[in-house]
Every structure is written in structure tokens, then in C-alpha cells.
mmCIF file of C-alpha atoms and ligand atoms in Angstrom:
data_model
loop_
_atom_site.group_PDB
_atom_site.id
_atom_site.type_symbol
_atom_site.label_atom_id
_atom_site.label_comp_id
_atom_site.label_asym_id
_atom_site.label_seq_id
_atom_site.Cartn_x
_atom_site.Cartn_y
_atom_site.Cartn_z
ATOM 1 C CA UNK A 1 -72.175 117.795 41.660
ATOM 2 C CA UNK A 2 -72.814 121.174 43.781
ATOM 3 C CA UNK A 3 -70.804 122.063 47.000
ATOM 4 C CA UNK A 4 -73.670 123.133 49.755
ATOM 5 C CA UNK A 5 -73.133 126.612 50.467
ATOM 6 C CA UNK A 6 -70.473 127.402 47.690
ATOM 7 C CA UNK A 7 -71.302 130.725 45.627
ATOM 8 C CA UNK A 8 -69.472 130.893 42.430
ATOM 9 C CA UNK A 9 -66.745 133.279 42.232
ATOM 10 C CA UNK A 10 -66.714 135.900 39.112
ATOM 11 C CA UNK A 11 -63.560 137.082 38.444
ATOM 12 C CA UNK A 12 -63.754 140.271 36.364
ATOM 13 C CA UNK A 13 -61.744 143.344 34.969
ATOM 14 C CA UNK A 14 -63.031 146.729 34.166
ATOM 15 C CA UNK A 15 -63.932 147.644 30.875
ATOM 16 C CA UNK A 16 -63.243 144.113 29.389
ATOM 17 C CA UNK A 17 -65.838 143.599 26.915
ATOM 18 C CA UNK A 18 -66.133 139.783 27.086
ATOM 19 C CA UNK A 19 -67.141 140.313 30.987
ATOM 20 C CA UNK A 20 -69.727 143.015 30.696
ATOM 21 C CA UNK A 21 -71.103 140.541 28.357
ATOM 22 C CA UNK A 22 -71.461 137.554 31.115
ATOM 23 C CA UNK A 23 -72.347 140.398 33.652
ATOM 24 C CA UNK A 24 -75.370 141.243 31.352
ATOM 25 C CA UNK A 25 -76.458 137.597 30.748
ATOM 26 C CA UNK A 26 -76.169 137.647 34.999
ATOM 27 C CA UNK A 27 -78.206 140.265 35.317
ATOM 28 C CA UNK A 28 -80.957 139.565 32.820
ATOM 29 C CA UNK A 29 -81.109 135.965 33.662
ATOM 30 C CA UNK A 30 -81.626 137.391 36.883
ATOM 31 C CA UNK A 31 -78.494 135.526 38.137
ATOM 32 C CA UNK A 32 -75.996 138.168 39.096
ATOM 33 C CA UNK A 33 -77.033 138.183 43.094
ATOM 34 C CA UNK A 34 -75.881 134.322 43.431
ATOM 35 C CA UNK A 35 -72.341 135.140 42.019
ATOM 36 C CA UNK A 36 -69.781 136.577 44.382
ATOM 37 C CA UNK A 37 -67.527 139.449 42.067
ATOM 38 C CA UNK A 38 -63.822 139.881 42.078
ATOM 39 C CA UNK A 39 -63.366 142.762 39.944
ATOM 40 C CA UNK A 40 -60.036 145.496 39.538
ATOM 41 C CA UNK A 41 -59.548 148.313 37.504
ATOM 42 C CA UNK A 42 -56.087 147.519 35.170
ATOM 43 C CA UNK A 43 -53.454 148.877 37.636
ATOM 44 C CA UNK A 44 -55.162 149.298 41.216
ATOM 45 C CA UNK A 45 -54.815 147.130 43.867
ATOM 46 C CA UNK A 46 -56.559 144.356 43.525
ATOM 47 C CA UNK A 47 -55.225 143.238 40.111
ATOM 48 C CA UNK A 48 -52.082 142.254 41.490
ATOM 49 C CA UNK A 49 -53.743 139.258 44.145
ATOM 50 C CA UNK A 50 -56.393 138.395 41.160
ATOM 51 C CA UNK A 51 -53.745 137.869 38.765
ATOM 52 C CA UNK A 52 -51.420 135.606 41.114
ATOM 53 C CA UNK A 53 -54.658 133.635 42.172
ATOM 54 C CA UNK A 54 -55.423 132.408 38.540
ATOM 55 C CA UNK A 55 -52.337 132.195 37.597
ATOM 56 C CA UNK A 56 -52.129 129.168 39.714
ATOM 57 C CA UNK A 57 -54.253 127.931 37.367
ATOM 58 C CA UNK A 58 -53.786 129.042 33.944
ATOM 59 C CA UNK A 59 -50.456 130.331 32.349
ATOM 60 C CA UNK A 60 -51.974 133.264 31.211
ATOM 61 C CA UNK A 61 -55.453 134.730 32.709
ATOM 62 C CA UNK A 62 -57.927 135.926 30.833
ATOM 63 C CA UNK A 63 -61.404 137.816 32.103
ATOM 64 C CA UNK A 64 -64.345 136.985 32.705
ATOM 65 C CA UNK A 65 -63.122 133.290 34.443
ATOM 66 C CA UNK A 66 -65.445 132.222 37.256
ATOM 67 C CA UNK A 67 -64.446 129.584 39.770
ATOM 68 C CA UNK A 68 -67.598 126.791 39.253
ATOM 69 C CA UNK A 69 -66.547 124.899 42.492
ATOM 70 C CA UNK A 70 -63.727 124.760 44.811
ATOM 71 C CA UNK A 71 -60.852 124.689 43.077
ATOM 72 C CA UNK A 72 -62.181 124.106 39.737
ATOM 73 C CA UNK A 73 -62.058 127.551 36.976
ATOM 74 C CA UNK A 74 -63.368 128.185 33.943
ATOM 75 C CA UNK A 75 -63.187 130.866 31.497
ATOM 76 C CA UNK A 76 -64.383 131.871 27.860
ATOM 77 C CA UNK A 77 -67.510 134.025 27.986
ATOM 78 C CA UNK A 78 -69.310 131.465 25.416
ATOM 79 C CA UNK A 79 -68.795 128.585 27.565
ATOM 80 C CA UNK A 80 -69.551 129.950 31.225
ATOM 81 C CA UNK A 81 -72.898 131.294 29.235
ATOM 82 C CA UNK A 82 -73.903 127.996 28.321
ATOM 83 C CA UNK A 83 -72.213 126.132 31.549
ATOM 84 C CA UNK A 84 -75.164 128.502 33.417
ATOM 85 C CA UNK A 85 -77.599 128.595 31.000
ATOM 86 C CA UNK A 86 -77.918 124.794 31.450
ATOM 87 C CA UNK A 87 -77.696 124.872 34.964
ATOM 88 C CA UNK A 88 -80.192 127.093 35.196
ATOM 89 C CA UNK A 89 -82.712 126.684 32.707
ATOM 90 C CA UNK A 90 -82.351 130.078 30.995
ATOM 91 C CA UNK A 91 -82.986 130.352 27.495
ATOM 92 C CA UNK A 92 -81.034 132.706 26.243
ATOM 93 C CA UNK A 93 -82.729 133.398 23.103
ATOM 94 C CA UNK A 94 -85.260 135.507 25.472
ATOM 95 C CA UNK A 95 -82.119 137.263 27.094
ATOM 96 C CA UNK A 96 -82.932 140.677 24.631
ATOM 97 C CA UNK A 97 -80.481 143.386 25.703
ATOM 98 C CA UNK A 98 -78.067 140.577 26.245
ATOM 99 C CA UNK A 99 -78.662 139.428 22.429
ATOM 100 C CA UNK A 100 -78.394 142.698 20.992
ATOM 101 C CA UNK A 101 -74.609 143.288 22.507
ATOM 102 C CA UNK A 102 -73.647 139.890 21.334
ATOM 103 C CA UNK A 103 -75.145 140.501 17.894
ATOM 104 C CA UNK A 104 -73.800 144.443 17.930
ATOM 105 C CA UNK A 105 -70.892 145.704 19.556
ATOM 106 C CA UNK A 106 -69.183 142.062 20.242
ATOM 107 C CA UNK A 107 -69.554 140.807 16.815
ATOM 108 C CA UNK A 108 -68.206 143.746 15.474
ATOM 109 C CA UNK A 109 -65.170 143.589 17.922
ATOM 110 C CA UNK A 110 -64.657 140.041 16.889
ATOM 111 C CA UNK A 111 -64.511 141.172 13.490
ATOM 112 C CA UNK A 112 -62.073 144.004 14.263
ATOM 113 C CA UNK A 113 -60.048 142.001 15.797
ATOM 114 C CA UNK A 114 -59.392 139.799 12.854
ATOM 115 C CA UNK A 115 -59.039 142.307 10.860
ATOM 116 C CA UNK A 116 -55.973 143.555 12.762
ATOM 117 C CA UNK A 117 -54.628 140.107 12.712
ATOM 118 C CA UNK A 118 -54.709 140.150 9.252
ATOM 119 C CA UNK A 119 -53.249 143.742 9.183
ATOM 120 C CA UNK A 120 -50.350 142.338 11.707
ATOM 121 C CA UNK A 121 -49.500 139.025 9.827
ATOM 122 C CA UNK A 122 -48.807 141.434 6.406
HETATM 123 N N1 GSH B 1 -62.628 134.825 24.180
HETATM 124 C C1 GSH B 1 -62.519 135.357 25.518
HETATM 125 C C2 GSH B 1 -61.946 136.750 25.426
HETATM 126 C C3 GSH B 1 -61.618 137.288 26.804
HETATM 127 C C4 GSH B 1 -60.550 138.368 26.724
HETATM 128 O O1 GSH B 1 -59.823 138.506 25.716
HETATM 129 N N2 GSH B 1 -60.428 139.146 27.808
HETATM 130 C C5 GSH B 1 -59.360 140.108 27.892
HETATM 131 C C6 GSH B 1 -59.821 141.358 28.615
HETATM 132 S S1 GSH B 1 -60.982 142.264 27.650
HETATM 133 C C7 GSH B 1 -58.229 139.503 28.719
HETATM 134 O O2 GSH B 1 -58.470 138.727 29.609
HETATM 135 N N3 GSH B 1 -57.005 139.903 28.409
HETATM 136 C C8 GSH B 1 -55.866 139.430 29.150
HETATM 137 C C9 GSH B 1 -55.540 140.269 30.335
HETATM 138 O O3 GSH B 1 -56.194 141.280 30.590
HETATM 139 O O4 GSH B 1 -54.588 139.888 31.024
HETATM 140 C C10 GSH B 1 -63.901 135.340 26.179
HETATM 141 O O5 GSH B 1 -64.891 135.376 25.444
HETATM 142 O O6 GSH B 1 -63.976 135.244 27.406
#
């Protein structure tokens, strides 16, 4: 169900990977002007109210989370994608600069990143 009126809130930190990745389906799905942004740089002043607001909600935030509806979050770049992909009818196979940062610089930071967990667990 959709609230009249209500513009999803984006909650986003700077140079987070995972959010520049939902800004860019946003902005190539042509989507980005009906989202209202909540962004902070680690450490200015804005982090501090962002952080306590979500962490009403989850134990421990995480970026990009977008609140849906009143009162309801979600976060995890794959499934906010495909929560407003569906909603709005955009096929994100035709999403091309979008599809080349998932297939380039994300997957390889996904595989980096397992690699160091590997490295860490010995
Ligand atoms: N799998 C998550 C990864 C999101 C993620 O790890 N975001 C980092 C920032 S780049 C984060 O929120 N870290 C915790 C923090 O900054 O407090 C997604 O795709 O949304």
C-alpha cells in the first residue's frame, strides 16, 4: 500500500560504495528526483542524528537504507534495487552505466572483501 504524499527517504553516507550504486540505479532509472536524501560525510554533523535515527531500528546501521513508508526501513543495496525496480517497472538489464559498476568495481570489491576474510580467519 502507498502513503499519499510520502517521498521515500534515502539515507546515505559519502563514499560508501553500496550507495553510489543505488544512487546510480536512481539516477538512470530516472528515479532519483522522487527520493528525499539524507546523506553525511563520516564525522560531520549530520552523522551523529542519522545514526541515532536508524538505530531505532536496526542494531547496527548500514548505508544505503531507505525508509519505504512511515516507519517502515529497509536496507541492502540488492534488495531496495529490486523493491524499486518492481515498483516501478524498470528493467534493469537496460540500466548500462549502472550494470557496468555492478559487474566492475563492485564485484571486484565483493571479491576483495572475501579475500581479506580469508586472510583474517588464517
Ligand atoms: N551489503 C550491503 C553493504 C552495505 C555496507 O557495507 N555499507 C557500509 C558503508 S560502505 C556500512 O554501512 N558500514 C557501516 C557503517 O558505516 O556504519 C549493501 O549492499 O547495501
Amino acid at each position: 500500500m502507498t502513503t499519499p504524499d510520502f517521498r521515500p527517504i534515502a539515507y546515505m553516507k559519502d563514499g560508501c560504495p553500496w550507495c553510489l550504486k543505488f544512487r546510480l540505479f536512481l539516477l538512470e532509472a530516472g528515479l532519483l528526483g522522487q527520493f528525499d536524501l539524507r546523506e553525511f560525510v563520516p564525522g560531520d554533523a549530520r552523522e551523529e542524528a542519522i545514526r541515532a535515527e536508524l538505530g531505532a531500528h536496526f542494531e547496527k546501521p548500514t548505508f544505503p537504507t531507505v525508509q519505504i513508508a512511515p516507519g517502515e526501513f529497509m536496507r541492502e543495496s540488492d534488495d531496495l534495487i529490486a523493491h524499486y525496480a518492481a515498483q516501478f517497472g524498470v528493467d534493469v538489464g537496460h540500466l548500462l552505466v549502472f550494470d557496468q559498476y555492478v559487474r566492475g568495481p563492485i564485484a571486484r570489491m565483493a571479491q576483495l572483501r572475501a579475500e581479506i576474510a580469508q586472510l583474517k580467519a588464517g
